[in-house]
Coordinates of N, CA and C in Angstrom, one line a residue:
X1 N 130.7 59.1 -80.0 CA 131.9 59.8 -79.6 C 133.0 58.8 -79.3
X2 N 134.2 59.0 -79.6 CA 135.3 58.6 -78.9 C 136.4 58.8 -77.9
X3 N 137.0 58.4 -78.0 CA 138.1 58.8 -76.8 C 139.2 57.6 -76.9
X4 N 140.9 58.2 -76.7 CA 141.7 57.7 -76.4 C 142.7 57.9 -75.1
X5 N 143.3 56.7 -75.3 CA 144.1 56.8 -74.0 C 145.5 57.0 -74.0
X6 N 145.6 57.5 -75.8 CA 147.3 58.1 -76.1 C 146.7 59.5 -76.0
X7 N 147.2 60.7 -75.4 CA 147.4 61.7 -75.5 C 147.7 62.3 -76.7
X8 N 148.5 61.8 -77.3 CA 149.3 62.3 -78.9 C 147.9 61.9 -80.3
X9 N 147.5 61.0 -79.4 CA 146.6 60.7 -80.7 C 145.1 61.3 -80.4
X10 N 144.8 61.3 -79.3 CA 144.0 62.4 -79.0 C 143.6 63.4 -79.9
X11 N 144.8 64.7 -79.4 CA 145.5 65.5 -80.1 C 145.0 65.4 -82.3
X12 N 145.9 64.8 -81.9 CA 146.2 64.0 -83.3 C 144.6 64.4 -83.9
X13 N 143.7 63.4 -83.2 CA 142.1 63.2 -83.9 C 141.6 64.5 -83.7
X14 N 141.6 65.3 -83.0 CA 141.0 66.9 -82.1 C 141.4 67.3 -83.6
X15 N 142.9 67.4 -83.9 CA 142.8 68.6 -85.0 C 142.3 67.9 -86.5
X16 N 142.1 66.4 -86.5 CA 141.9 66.3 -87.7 C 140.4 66.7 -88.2
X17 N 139.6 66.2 -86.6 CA 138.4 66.6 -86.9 C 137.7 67.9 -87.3
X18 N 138.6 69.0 -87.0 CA 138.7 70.2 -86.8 C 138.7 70.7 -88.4
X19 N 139.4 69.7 -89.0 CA 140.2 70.3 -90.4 C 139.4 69.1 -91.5
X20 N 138.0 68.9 -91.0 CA 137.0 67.9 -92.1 C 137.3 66.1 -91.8
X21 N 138.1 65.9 -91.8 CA 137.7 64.4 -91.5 C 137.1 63.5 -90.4
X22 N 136.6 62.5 -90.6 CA 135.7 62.1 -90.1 C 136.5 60.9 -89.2
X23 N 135.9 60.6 -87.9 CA 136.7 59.4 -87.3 C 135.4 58.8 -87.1
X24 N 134.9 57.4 -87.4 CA 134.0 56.0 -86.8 C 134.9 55.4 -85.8
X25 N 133.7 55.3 -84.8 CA 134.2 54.3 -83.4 C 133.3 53.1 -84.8
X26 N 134.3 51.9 -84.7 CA 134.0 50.7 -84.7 C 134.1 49.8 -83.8
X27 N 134.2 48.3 -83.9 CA 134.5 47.1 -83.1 C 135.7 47.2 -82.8
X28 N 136.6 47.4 -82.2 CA 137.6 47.6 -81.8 C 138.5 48.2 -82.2
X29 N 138.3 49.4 -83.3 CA 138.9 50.6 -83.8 C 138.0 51.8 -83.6
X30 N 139.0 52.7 -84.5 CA 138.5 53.7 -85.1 C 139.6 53.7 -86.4
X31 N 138.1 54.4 -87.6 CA 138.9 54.6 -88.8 C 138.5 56.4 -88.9
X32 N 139.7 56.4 -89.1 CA 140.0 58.0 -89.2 C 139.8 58.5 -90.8
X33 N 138.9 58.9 -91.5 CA 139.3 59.2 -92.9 C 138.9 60.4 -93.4
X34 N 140.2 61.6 -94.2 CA 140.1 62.5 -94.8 C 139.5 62.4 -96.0
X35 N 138.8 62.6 -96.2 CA 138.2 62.4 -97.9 C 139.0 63.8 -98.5
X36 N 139.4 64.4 -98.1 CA 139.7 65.7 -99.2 C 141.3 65.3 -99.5
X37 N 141.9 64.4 -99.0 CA 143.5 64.0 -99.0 C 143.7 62.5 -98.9
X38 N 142.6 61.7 -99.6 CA 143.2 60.7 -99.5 C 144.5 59.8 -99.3
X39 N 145.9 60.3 -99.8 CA 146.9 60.3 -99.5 C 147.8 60.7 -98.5
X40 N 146.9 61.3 -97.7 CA 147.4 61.5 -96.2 C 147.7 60.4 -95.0
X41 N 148.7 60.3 -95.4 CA 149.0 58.7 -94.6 C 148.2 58.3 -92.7
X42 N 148.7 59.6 -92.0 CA 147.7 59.7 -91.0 C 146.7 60.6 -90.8
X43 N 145.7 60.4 -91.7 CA 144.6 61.3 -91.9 C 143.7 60.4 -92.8
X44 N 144.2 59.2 -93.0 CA 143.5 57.9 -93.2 C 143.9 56.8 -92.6
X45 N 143.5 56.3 -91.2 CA 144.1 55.2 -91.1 C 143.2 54.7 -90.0
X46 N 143.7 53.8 -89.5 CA 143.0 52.5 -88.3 C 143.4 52.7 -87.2
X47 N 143.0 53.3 -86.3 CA 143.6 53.0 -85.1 C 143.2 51.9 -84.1
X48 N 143.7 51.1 -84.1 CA 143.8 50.0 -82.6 C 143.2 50.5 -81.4
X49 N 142.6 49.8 -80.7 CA 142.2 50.2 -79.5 C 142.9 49.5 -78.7
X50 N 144.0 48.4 -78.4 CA 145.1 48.4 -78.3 C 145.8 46.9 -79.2
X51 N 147.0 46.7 -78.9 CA 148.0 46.0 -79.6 C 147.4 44.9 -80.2
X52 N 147.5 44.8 -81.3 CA 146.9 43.3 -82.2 C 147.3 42.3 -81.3
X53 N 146.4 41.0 -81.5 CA 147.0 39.8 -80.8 C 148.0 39.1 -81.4
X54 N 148.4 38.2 -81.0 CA 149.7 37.4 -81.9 C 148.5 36.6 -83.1
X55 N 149.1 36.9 -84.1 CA 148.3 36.5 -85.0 C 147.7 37.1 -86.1
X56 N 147.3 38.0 -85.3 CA 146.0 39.3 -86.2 C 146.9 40.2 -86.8
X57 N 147.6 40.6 -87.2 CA 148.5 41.4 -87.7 C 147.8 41.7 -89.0
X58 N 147.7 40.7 -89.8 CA 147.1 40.4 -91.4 C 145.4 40.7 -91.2
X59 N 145.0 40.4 -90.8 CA 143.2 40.8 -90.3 C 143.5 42.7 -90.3
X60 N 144.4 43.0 -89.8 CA 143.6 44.6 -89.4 C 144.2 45.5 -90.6
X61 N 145.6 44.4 -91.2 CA 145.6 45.1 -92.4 C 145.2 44.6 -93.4
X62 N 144.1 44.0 -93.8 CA 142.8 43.5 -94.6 C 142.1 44.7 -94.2
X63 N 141.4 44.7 -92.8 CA 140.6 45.9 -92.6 C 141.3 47.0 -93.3
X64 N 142.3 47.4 -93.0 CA 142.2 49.0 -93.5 C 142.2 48.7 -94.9
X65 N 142.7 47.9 -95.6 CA 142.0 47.8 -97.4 C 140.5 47.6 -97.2
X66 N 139.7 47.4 -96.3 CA 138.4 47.5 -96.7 C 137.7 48.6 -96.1
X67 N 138.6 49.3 -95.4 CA 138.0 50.8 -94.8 C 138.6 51.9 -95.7
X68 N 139.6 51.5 -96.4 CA 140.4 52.3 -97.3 C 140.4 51.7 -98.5
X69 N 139.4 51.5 -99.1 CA 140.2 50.3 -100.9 C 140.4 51.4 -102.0
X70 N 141.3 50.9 -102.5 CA 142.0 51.9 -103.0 C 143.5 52.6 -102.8
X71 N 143.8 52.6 -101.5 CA 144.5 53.7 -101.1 C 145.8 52.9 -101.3
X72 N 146.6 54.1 -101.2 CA 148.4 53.8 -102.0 C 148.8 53.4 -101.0
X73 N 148.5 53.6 -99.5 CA 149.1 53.3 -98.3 C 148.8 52.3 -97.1
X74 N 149.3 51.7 -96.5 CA 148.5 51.1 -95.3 C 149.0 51.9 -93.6
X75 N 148.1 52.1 -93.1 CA 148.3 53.0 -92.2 C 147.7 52.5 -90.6
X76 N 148.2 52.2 -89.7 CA 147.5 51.7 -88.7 C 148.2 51.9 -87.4
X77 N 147.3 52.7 -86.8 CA 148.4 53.0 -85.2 C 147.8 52.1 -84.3
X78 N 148.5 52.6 -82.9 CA 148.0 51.2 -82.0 C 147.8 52.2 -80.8
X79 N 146.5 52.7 -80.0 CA 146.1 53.5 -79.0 C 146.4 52.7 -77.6
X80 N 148.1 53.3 -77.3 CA 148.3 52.6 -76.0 C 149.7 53.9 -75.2
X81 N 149.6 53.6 -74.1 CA 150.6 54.5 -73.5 C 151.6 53.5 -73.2
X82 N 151.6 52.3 -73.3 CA 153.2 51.3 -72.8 C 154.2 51.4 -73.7
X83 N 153.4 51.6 -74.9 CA 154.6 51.3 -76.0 C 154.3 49.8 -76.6
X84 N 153.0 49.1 -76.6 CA 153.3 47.6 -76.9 C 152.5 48.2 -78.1
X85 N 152.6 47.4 -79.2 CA 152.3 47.2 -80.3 C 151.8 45.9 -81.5
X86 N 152.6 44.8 -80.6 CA 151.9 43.5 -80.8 C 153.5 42.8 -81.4
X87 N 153.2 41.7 -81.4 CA 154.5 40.4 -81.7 C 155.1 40.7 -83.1
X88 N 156.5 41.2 -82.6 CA 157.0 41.8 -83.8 C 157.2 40.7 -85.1
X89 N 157.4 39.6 -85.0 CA 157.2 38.9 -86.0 C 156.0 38.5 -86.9
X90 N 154.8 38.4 -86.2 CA 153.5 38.7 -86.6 C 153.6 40.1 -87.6
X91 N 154.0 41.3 -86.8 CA 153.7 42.4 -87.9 C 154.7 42.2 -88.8
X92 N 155.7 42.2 -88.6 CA 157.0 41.8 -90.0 C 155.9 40.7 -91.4
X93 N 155.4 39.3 -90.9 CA 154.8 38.8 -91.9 C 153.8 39.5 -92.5
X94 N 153.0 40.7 -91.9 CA 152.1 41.0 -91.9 C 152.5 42.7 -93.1
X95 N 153.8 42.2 -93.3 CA 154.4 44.0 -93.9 C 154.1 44.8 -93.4
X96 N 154.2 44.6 -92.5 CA 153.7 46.2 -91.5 C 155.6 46.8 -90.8
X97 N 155.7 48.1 -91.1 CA 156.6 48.4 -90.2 C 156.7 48.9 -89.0
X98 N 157.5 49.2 -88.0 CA 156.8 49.7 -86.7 C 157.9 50.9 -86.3

């Protein structure tokens, strides 16, 4: 089982599980994946257990190409209530938008 400590994403996982997809507690995620909508930008993605370190930005979006290969999109939330997200310049190299 899992559990978060955003409310919204909670939520979020409650109904997706509800509507067939599947979430894995990993090593310091969870990958959330729809198989009936692969194109569902949040209904496939990575969630953080919280903010990448300075650095990792490029590692977690590797991971989601290897939890997702294939997929048109890169999708990765960050499970936190402060609002931090990780070193904006890190995610910028990393193409990630925020």
């Amino acid at each position: 089982m899992y559990s978060t400590k955003s409310l919204g994403f909670g939520t979020d996982l409650m109904i997706l599980a509800l509507q067939g997809s599947t979430i894995e507690q990993r090593a310091g995620y969870l990958a959330v994946a729809t198989p009936s909508d692969p194109d569902f930008h949040w209904g496939n993605f990575v969630l953080l257990d919280r903010a990448p370190a300075k650095g990792a930005a490029a590692g977690w979006a590797a991971e989601f190409g290897r939890s997702f290969p294939g997929a048109p999109h890169l999708s990765i939330g960050v499970d936190s209530t402060d609002g931090a997200v990780g070193d904006a310049a890190d995610l910028a190299a990393a193409q990630l938008d925020v």
